[in-house]
Coordinates of C-alpha atoms and ligand atoms in Angstrom, one line a residue:
M1 CA 5.5 22.2 -3.2
D2 CA 2.7 21.7 -5.7
Q3 CA -0.5 23.7 -5.8
L4 CA -3.8 23.3 -7.6
V5 CA -5.2 26.2 -9.5
I6 CA -8.9 25.9 -10.2
R7 CA -11.0 28.3 -12.3
G8 CA -14.5 27.5 -11.1
G9 CA -17.9 27.6 -12.7
R10 CA -17.6 24.9 -15.3
Q11 CA -20.3 22.1 -15.4
L12 CA -18.7 18.7 -15.3
S13 CA -19.9 16.0 -17.7
G14 CA -18.8 12.6 -19.0
E15 CA -17.6 9.4 -17.5
V16 CA -15.0 8.7 -14.7
R17 CA -13.6 5.4 -13.6
V18 CA -13.5 4.9 -9.9
S19 CA -10.2 3.5 -8.6
G20 CA -9.6 0.7 -6.1
A21 CA -10.2 1.7 -2.5
K22 CA -7.3 3.1 -0.5
N23 CA -8.7 1.9 2.8
A24 CA -9.1 -1.6 1.5
A25 CA -5.7 -1.7 -0.2
L26 CA -3.8 -0.9 3.0
P27 CA -5.1 -3.7 5.2
L28 CA -5.0 -6.1 2.2
M29 CA -1.3 -5.4 1.8
A30 CA -0.7 -5.8 5.5
A31 CA -2.3 -9.3 5.3
A32 CA 0.6 -10.4 3.2
L33 CA 2.5 -10.7 6.5
L34 CA 0.2 -13.6 7.5
S35 CA 1.6 -16.0 5.0
E36 CA 4.8 -17.3 3.3
E37 CA 2.9 -17.6 0.1
P38 CA 2.4 -14.9 -2.5
L39 CA -0.5 -12.5 -2.7
E40 CA -1.7 -10.8 -5.8
L41 CA -3.9 -7.7 -5.4
D42 CA -5.6 -6.4 -8.5
N43 CA -7.3 -3.0 -9.1
A44 CA -4.7 -1.4 -6.8
P45 CA -4.9 2.4 -6.7
R46 CA -1.7 4.5 -7.4
L47 CA -1.4 6.4 -4.2
V48 CA 1.3 7.7 -1.9
D49 CA -0.2 5.7 1.0
V50 CA 0.0 2.5 -1.0
R51 CA 3.7 3.2 -1.6
T52 CA 4.2 4.0 2.1
I53 CA 2.8 0.7 3.2
G54 CA 4.9 -1.0 0.5
R55 CA 8.0 0.7 1.9
L56 CA 7.0 -0.4 5.4
L57 CA 6.6 -4.0 4.3
R58 CA 9.8 -4.0 2.4
H59 CA 11.6 -2.7 5.6
M60 CA 10.4 -5.9 7.3
G61 CA 11.7 -8.1 4.5
V62 CA 8.5 -8.6 2.4
E63 CA 9.0 -8.7 -1.3
V64 CA 6.7 -6.1 -2.8
A65 CA 6.4 -5.4 -6.6
G66 CA 4.1 -3.5 -8.9
E67 CA 3.1 -0.4 -6.8
G68 CA 2.2 2.2 -9.3
T69 CA 0.6 -0.4 -11.5
P70 CA -2.9 -2.0 -11.1
T71 CA -1.4 -5.3 -9.8
I72 CA 0.6 -5.5 -6.6
R73 CA 2.5 -8.7 -5.7
L74 CA 3.6 -9.4 -2.2
R75 CA 5.4 -12.3 -0.6
A76 CA 6.5 -12.5 3.0
S77 CA 8.6 -15.7 2.8
T78 CA 10.3 -14.6 5.9
V79 CA 9.9 -11.5 8.1
R80 CA 13.3 -10.3 9.0
R81 CA 12.5 -7.2 11.0
P82 CA 9.1 -7.1 12.7
E83 CA 9.2 -3.4 13.2
A84 CA 7.3 -0.3 12.0
P85 CA 9.5 2.6 12.6
Y86 CA 8.4 6.1 13.7
D87 CA 9.4 7.7 10.4
L88 CA 6.9 5.7 8.4
V89 CA 4.1 5.5 11.0
K90 CA 4.1 9.2 11.5
T91 CA 3.4 9.8 7.8
M92 CA 0.6 7.2 7.7
R93 CA -1.3 6.0 10.8
A94 CA -2.6 2.9 8.9
S95 CA 0.9 1.5 9.4
V96 CA -0.5 0.2 12.7
L97 CA -2.2 -2.5 10.6
V98 CA 1.0 -4.6 10.6
L99 CA 0.7 -5.1 14.4
G100 CA -1.9 -7.9 14.5
P101 CA -0.4 -9.9 11.6
L102 CA 3.1 -9.7 13.0
V103 CA 2.2 -11.0 16.4
A104 CA 0.1 -13.7 14.9
R105 CA 2.7 -14.9 12.4
I106 CA 6.0 -14.5 14.2
G107 CA 5.0 -13.9 17.8
R108 CA 6.4 -10.3 18.2
A109 CA 6.1 -6.8 16.9
R110 CA 7.5 -3.4 17.6
V111 CA 5.3 -0.7 16.1
S112 CA 5.7 3.0 16.7
L113 CA 2.7 4.5 18.5
P114 CA 1.0 6.9 16.0
G115 CA 1.2 10.5 17.2
G116 CA -1.4 13.3 16.9
C117 CA -3.5 13.7 13.8
A118 CA -5.2 16.6 12.0
I119 CA -8.6 15.1 12.5
G120 CA -8.6 14.2 16.2
P121 CA -6.6 12.2 18.9
R122 CA -7.2 8.8 17.3
P123 CA -5.9 6.5 20.0
I124 CA -5.3 2.7 19.3
N125 CA -6.2 1.5 22.8
L126 CA -8.9 -0.9 21.3
H127 CA -6.3 -2.5 19.0
L128 CA -4.1 -3.1 22.1
M129 CA -7.0 -4.2 24.3
G130 CA -8.0 -6.8 21.7
L131 CA -4.5 -8.2 21.3
E132 CA -4.2 -8.5 25.0
R133 CA -7.5 -10.4 25.1
L134 CA -5.9 -12.8 22.5
G135 CA -3.1 -13.4 24.9
A136 CA -0.4 -11.0 23.8
T137 CA 1.7 -9.0 26.3
I138 CA 1.9 -5.4 25.4
R139 CA 4.3 -2.7 26.7
L140 CA 5.1 0.8 25.7
N141 CA 8.8 1.5 25.3
Q142 CA 10.3 4.7 24.0
G143 CA 7.3 5.6 21.9
Y144 CA 7.0 2.0 20.6
V145 CA 4.3 -0.6 21.2
E146 CA 6.1 -3.9 21.9
A147 CA 3.8 -6.9 21.6
E148 CA 4.7 -10.6 22.2
A149 CA 2.9 -13.9 22.3
A150 CA 3.9 -17.5 21.8
R151 CA 0.7 -18.3 20.0
L152 CA -2.4 -16.1 20.2
K153 CA -5.5 -17.8 21.6
G154 CA -9.1 -17.1 20.5
A155 CA -11.2 -14.9 22.7
R156 CA -14.4 -12.9 22.9
I157 CA -13.6 -9.3 22.2
A158 CA -16.3 -6.6 22.6
F159 CA -15.3 -3.1 21.3
D160 CA -16.9 -0.3 23.2
L161 CA -17.0 1.7 19.9
Q162 CA -16.7 0.6 16.3
T163 CA -13.1 0.9 14.9
V164 CA -12.3 0.1 11.3
T165 CA -8.6 -0.6 11.5
G166 CA -9.0 -2.0 15.0
T167 CA -11.4 -4.6 13.6
E168 CA -9.1 -5.3 10.7
N169 CA -6.0 -5.7 12.9
L170 CA -7.8 -8.2 15.2
M171 CA -9.4 -10.1 12.4
M172 CA -6.0 -10.7 10.9
A173 CA -4.5 -11.6 14.3
A174 CA -7.3 -14.0 15.1
A175 CA -7.1 -15.7 11.7
L176 CA -3.9 -17.4 12.9
A177 CA -4.9 -17.8 16.6
E178 CA -5.6 -21.1 18.3
G179 CA -9.4 -21.5 18.6
T180 CA -12.3 -19.2 17.9
T181 CA -12.5 -15.5 18.3
I182 CA -15.7 -13.5 18.4
L183 CA -15.5 -9.8 17.6
E184 CA -18.5 -7.9 19.0
N185 CA -19.5 -4.4 17.9
A186 CA -17.1 -4.8 15.0
A187 CA -16.9 -2.3 12.2
C188 CA -19.2 -3.1 9.3
E189 CA -17.4 -1.1 6.6
P190 CA -17.1 -2.7 3.1
E191 CA -13.3 -2.5 3.5
V192 CA -13.5 -4.9 6.5
E193 CA -15.6 -7.2 4.5
D194 CA -13.1 -7.1 1.6
L195 CA -10.3 -8.0 4.0
A196 CA -12.3 -11.0 5.2
R197 CA -12.8 -12.1 1.6
L198 CA -9.1 -12.1 1.1
L199 CA -8.4 -13.9 4.4
N200 CA -10.9 -16.6 3.5
A201 CA -9.3 -16.9 0.0
M202 CA -6.0 -17.5 1.9
G203 CA -7.6 -20.3 3.9
A204 CA -8.9 -18.5 6.9
K205 CA -12.3 -19.1 8.4
V206 CA -13.9 -15.7 9.0
E207 CA -17.7 -15.5 9.2
G208 CA -20.0 -12.4 9.6
A209 CA -17.7 -9.7 8.3
G210 CA -19.9 -6.7 7.3
T211 CA -22.0 -7.3 10.4
P212 CA -21.3 -6.2 14.0
T213 CA -20.4 -9.8 15.0
I214 CA -17.5 -11.5 13.3
V215 CA -16.5 -15.0 14.2
I216 CA -13.0 -16.2 13.3
H217 CA -12.0 -19.8 13.7
G218 CA -8.2 -19.8 13.8
V219 CA -6.1 -21.9 11.5
P220 CA -2.4 -22.9 11.8
S221 CA -1.3 -21.3 8.6
L222 CA -2.5 -19.4 5.6
G223 CA -1.7 -19.7 1.9
G224 CA -1.5 -17.3 -1.0
A225 CA -4.3 -15.8 -3.0
V226 CA -5.3 -13.5 -5.9
H227 CA -7.8 -10.8 -4.9
R228 CA -9.5 -7.8 -6.6
I229 CA -9.7 -4.7 -4.5
I230 CA -13.2 -3.1 -4.1
P231 CA -13.8 0.3 -5.7
D232 CA -13.2 3.4 -3.6
R233 CA -16.5 4.5 -2.2
I234 CA -15.1 7.8 -1.0
E235 CA -13.6 8.7 -4.3
A236 CA -16.9 7.8 -5.9
G237 CA -18.8 10.0 -3.4
T238 CA -16.4 12.9 -4.0
F239 CA -17.0 12.7 -7.8
A240 CA -20.7 12.5 -7.2
I241 CA -20.5 15.8 -5.3
A242 CA -18.3 17.3 -8.0
A243 CA -21.2 16.6 -10.5
A244 CA -23.8 17.9 -8.1
I245 CA -21.9 21.1 -7.1
T246 CA -21.3 22.1 -10.7
G247 CA -24.8 21.2 -11.9
G248 CA -23.1 18.6 -14.1
D249 CA -24.0 15.2 -15.4
V250 CA -21.4 12.5 -14.6
V251 CA -21.4 8.7 -14.8
L252 CA -19.2 6.9 -12.2
R253 CA -17.9 3.7 -13.8
E254 CA -16.7 0.6 -11.9
C255 CA -18.2 1.7 -8.6
R256 CA -20.4 -0.2 -6.1
P257 CA -23.7 1.6 -5.7
D258 CA -24.5 -0.7 -2.8
H259 CA -21.6 0.9 -0.9
L260 CA -22.9 4.4 -1.6
E261 CA -26.4 4.2 -0.2
A262 CA -26.0 6.7 2.6
I263 CA -24.4 9.2 0.4
A264 CA -26.9 8.7 -2.4
A265 CA -29.8 9.1 0.0
K266 CA -28.5 12.5 1.2
L267 CA -27.7 13.6 -2.4
E268 CA -31.3 12.7 -3.5
E269 CA -32.7 14.5 -0.4
A270 CA -30.7 17.5 -1.6
G271 CA -32.4 17.3 -5.0
V272 CA -29.5 15.6 -7.0
R273 CA -30.8 13.0 -9.5
L274 CA -29.2 9.6 -9.3
Q275 CA -29.5 6.5 -11.5
A276 CA -27.7 3.4 -10.4
G277 CA -26.7 0.6 -12.7
Q278 CA -25.0 -2.6 -11.8
D279 CA -21.6 -1.1 -11.3
S280 CA -22.2 2.5 -12.2
L281 CA -24.0 5.6 -10.9
R282 CA -25.1 8.5 -13.0
V283 CA -25.2 11.8 -11.1
T284 CA -27.1 14.8 -12.4
G285 CA -27.1 18.1 -10.6
A286 CA -30.5 19.8 -11.1
G287 CA -30.0 23.5 -10.3
R288 CA -29.1 24.6 -6.8
A289 CA -29.0 21.8 -4.2
R290 CA -31.4 21.9 -1.2
A291 CA -29.9 22.2 2.3
V292 CA -29.9 18.9 4.2
N293 CA -28.8 17.9 7.6
V294 CA -26.0 15.3 8.0
R295 CA -24.7 13.2 10.9
T296 CA -21.6 11.1 10.4
Q297 CA -21.8 7.5 11.6
P298 CA -19.9 4.3 11.1
F299 CA -21.1 2.3 8.0
P300 CA -23.8 1.9 6.8
G301 CA -24.3 5.5 8.1
F302 CA -23.0 8.6 6.4
A303 CA -19.2 8.3 6.2
T304 CA -17.0 10.8 8.1
D305 CA -14.7 10.6 5.1
M306 CA -17.5 12.3 3.1
Q307 CA -18.3 15.0 5.6
A308 CA -16.0 17.7 4.3
Q309 CA -17.1 17.2 0.7
M310 CA -20.8 17.3 1.7
M311 CA -20.1 20.5 3.6
A312 CA -18.7 22.0 0.3
L313 CA -22.0 21.2 -1.4
M314 CA -24.0 22.7 1.5
T315 CA -22.1 26.1 1.3
V316 CA -23.8 26.8 -2.0
A317 CA -27.1 25.0 -1.2
D318 CA -30.5 26.7 -0.8
G319 CA -31.2 27.0 3.0
R320 CA -29.5 26.1 6.2
S321 CA -27.8 22.7 6.9
V322 CA -26.7 21.2 10.2
I323 CA -23.7 18.9 9.9
T324 CA -22.7 16.8 12.9
E325 CA -19.4 15.1 13.1
A326 CA -19.9 12.1 15.4
V327 CA -16.9 9.9 14.6
F328 CA -13.9 12.2 15.1
E329 CA -13.4 14.9 17.6
N330 CA -11.9 17.5 15.5
R331 CA -12.7 17.1 11.8
F332 CA -13.7 20.7 10.9
M333 CA -10.3 22.0 9.8
H334 CA -11.7 22.7 6.4
V335 CA -14.2 25.2 7.8
N336 CA -11.8 28.1 8.1
E337 CA -10.7 27.6 4.6
L338 CA -14.3 27.5 3.3
L339 CA -14.9 30.8 5.1
R340 CA -12.0 32.3 3.0
L341 CA -14.2 31.5 -0.1
G342 CA -17.1 33.4 1.4
A343 CA -19.0 30.5 3.0
D344 CA -21.2 31.1 6.0
I345 CA -20.5 28.5 8.6
T346 CA -20.6 28.5 12.4
I347 CA -19.2 25.7 14.6
A348 CA -20.4 24.8 18.0
G349 CA -18.7 21.7 19.4
N350 CA -19.0 18.9 16.9
T351 CA -21.8 20.7 14.9
A352 CA -21.4 23.0 12.0
V353 CA -24.3 25.2 10.8
V354 CA -23.9 26.0 7.2
Q355 CA -26.1 28.8 5.7
G356 CA -26.0 28.2 2.0
M357 CA -24.9 31.1 -0.2
P358 CA -25.8 31.8 -3.9
A359 CA -22.1 31.6 -4.8
L360 CA -18.6 31.3 -3.4
L361 CA -15.7 33.5 -4.6
G362 CA -12.3 32.0 -5.4
A363 CA -9.3 32.6 -3.0
P364 CA -6.0 31.0 -1.9
V365 CA -6.7 28.3 0.6
M366 CA -4.7 25.6 2.4
A367 CA -5.4 21.9 2.6
T368 CA -5.1 20.3 6.1
D369 CA -5.9 16.7 5.5
L370 CA -6.9 14.3 2.7
R371 CA -10.7 14.8 2.7
A372 CA -10.3 18.5 3.5
S373 CA -8.3 18.8 0.3
A374 CA -11.1 17.2 -1.6
C375 CA -13.6 19.6 0.0
L376 CA -11.6 22.6 -1.1
I377 CA -11.4 21.3 -4.7
L378 CA -15.2 20.9 -4.8
A379 CA -15.7 24.4 -3.4
G380 CA -13.2 25.7 -6.0
L381 CA -15.1 24.0 -8.8
A382 CA -18.2 25.8 -7.8
A383 CA -16.6 29.2 -6.9
Q384 CA -16.5 32.1 -9.2
G385 CA -13.0 33.1 -10.2
T386 CA -9.7 31.3 -9.2
T387 CA -9.0 29.2 -6.2
V388 CA -5.4 28.2 -5.4
I389 CA -5.1 25.2 -3.0
S390 CA -1.7 24.7 -1.4
R391 CA -0.4 21.7 0.6
I392 CA -2.0 19.3 -1.8
Y393 CA 0.4 16.5 -0.9
H394 CA -2.4 15.3 1.3
L395 CA -4.4 14.7 -1.8
D396 CA -1.9 12.4 -3.4
R397 CA -2.2 10.0 -0.4
G398 CA -5.7 9.1 -1.2
Y399 CA -6.9 10.3 -4.7
E400 CA -5.5 8.8 -7.8
V401 CA -4.7 11.5 -10.4
I402 CA -7.7 13.5 -9.3
E403 CA -6.9 16.6 -11.3
R404 CA -6.6 14.5 -14.5
K405 CA -9.9 12.8 -13.9
L406 CA -11.6 16.2 -13.3
T407 CA -9.9 17.7 -16.3
A408 CA -11.3 14.9 -18.4
L409 CA -14.8 15.8 -17.1
G410 CA -14.3 19.4 -18.2
A411 CA -13.0 21.1 -15.1
D412 CA -10.4 23.9 -15.4
I413 CA -7.9 22.6 -12.9
E414 CA -4.1 22.4 -13.1
R415 CA -1.2 21.4 -10.9
V416 CA 1.5 24.0 -10.7
R417 CA 4.8 24.3 -8.8
A418 CA 4.5 27.0 -6.1
Ligands
EPU501 N1 -11.0 5.0 18.4 C1 -10.6 4.8 19.7 N2 -9.7 3.8 20.1 C2 -9.2 3.0 19.2 C3 -9.6 3.1 17.8 C4 -10.4 4.1 17.5 O1 -11.1 5.6 20.6 O2 -8.4 2.1 19.6 C5 -11.9 6.0 18.0 C6 -11.3 7.0 17.0 O3 -10.6 8.0 17.7 C7 -12.5 7.5 16.3 C8 -13.4 6.3 16.2 O4 -12.9 5.4 17.2 O5 -13.1 8.5 17.1 C9 -13.3 5.6 14.9 O6 -12.0 5.5 14.4 P1 -11.5 4.2 13.6 O7 -10.6 3.4 14.4 O8 -12.7 3.5 12.9 O9 -10.7 4.9 12.4 P2 -9.4 4.3 11.7 O10 -9.6 2.9 11.7 O11 -8.2 4.9 12.3 C10 -10.4 4.4 9.3 C11 -10.0 5.0 8.0 C12 -10.3 6.5 8.1 C13 -11.7 6.7 8.4 C14 -12.1 6.0 9.7 C15 -13.6 6.1 10.0 C16 -8.3 3.5 7.2 C17 -6.9 3.3 6.8 N3 -8.6 4.7 7.7 O12 -9.6 5.0 10.3 O13 -10.0 7.0 6.8 O14 -12.0 8.1 8.6 O15 -11.8 4.7 9.6 O16 -14.3 5.6 9.0 O17 -9.2 2.7 7.0 C18 -9.3 8.7 5.2 O18 -9.3 7.8 4.4 O19 -9.3 9.9 5.0 C19 -9.4 8.3 6.7 C20 -9.1 9.1 7.7

């Protein structure tokens, strides 16, 4: 298994290109199931999760080409096997995104129920509730969700909490339903909006994506499309903190500053200087950051996917910071690892109190999930001495060549075989 070895204390500087968004690419690829015609997705990130959903789609009979390059081509002329097996779903929960498109296109689906997760229980009850509201019958059989419907029928669906992949699943299902669907309290994430853009390019009639009310007028069939995936706002935010935590000066290229507003506001409050261009963001660390309080929220609030990275910055900030995780129940697995680097953090329920220290000291640590891995890299970049991160396979699921991008900015980081 690979490890990352980081010798901390170097200021980062230069330019880094932000890759296409993982959490946009996955639903966009699943949308290929909705049409017989080809889809072409540009600006695709080279990630393990993208390969996993590619494997899943191929398993169902979809032609998939170009993973590992910036252009992925997909064509679901026929769907031979409308099934997402446990082996694939257990490695990537986003596999559940095939459920809505399968029921809508071919009237049935068999999708393994995702099991537990390192960041919380993460049920999919709202995905299932929504499909039932659209007329599907759902049953659980030997760990699999089995869904069936002759043709889905539009309905009003009110989510009792905002769910990103739940909104995406139902938006895709409703695109081919008969009549109009209204999703209320829908997720407003840019990735939801990106999916709506693709669906509309395929001939769907989706209005209001990016707001809490999405109206979908169902159409009988969808065509092909060419679509450019939005930049990854979480990767961009992670590099912004890399600049801040090392007192560096980094320009993020090909990003969307309008998707980064909550992160930017917190960084500015912490004393980090930001300069937004049309599709770039310059981040300049000015001495030690000030402690700020953070509460995670659905978009446009501060993203839970940036909580661990922000905590890394707060471990070396001046003062005491209160970080509240309000989206997931158990997303503080990185805290015990940060303690090994000398951080001062106390957890009570979903709140972490971080007393900033003048410095961290490198140590061996273990990554527990994707964003926790990113947090440990950031802490390692700031720490004195050497930090060795193991279990970095999580990282390859969601960050494209992160150590190469950091090396190009002047970090001393290398991937080694354990
Ligand atoms: N929830 C339910 N029932 C449901 C669905 C969600 O109770 O049926 C709860 C969840 O347990 C959680 C909250 O609702 O407490 C929000 O979860 P959501 O459904 O929005 O999360 P998700 O769609 O499973 C996506 C991202 C995650 C990101 C979250 C929150 C993808 C593929 N994944 O997950 O990304 O953390 O939204 O923004 O889009 C990551 O990239 O590292 C990652 C975990």
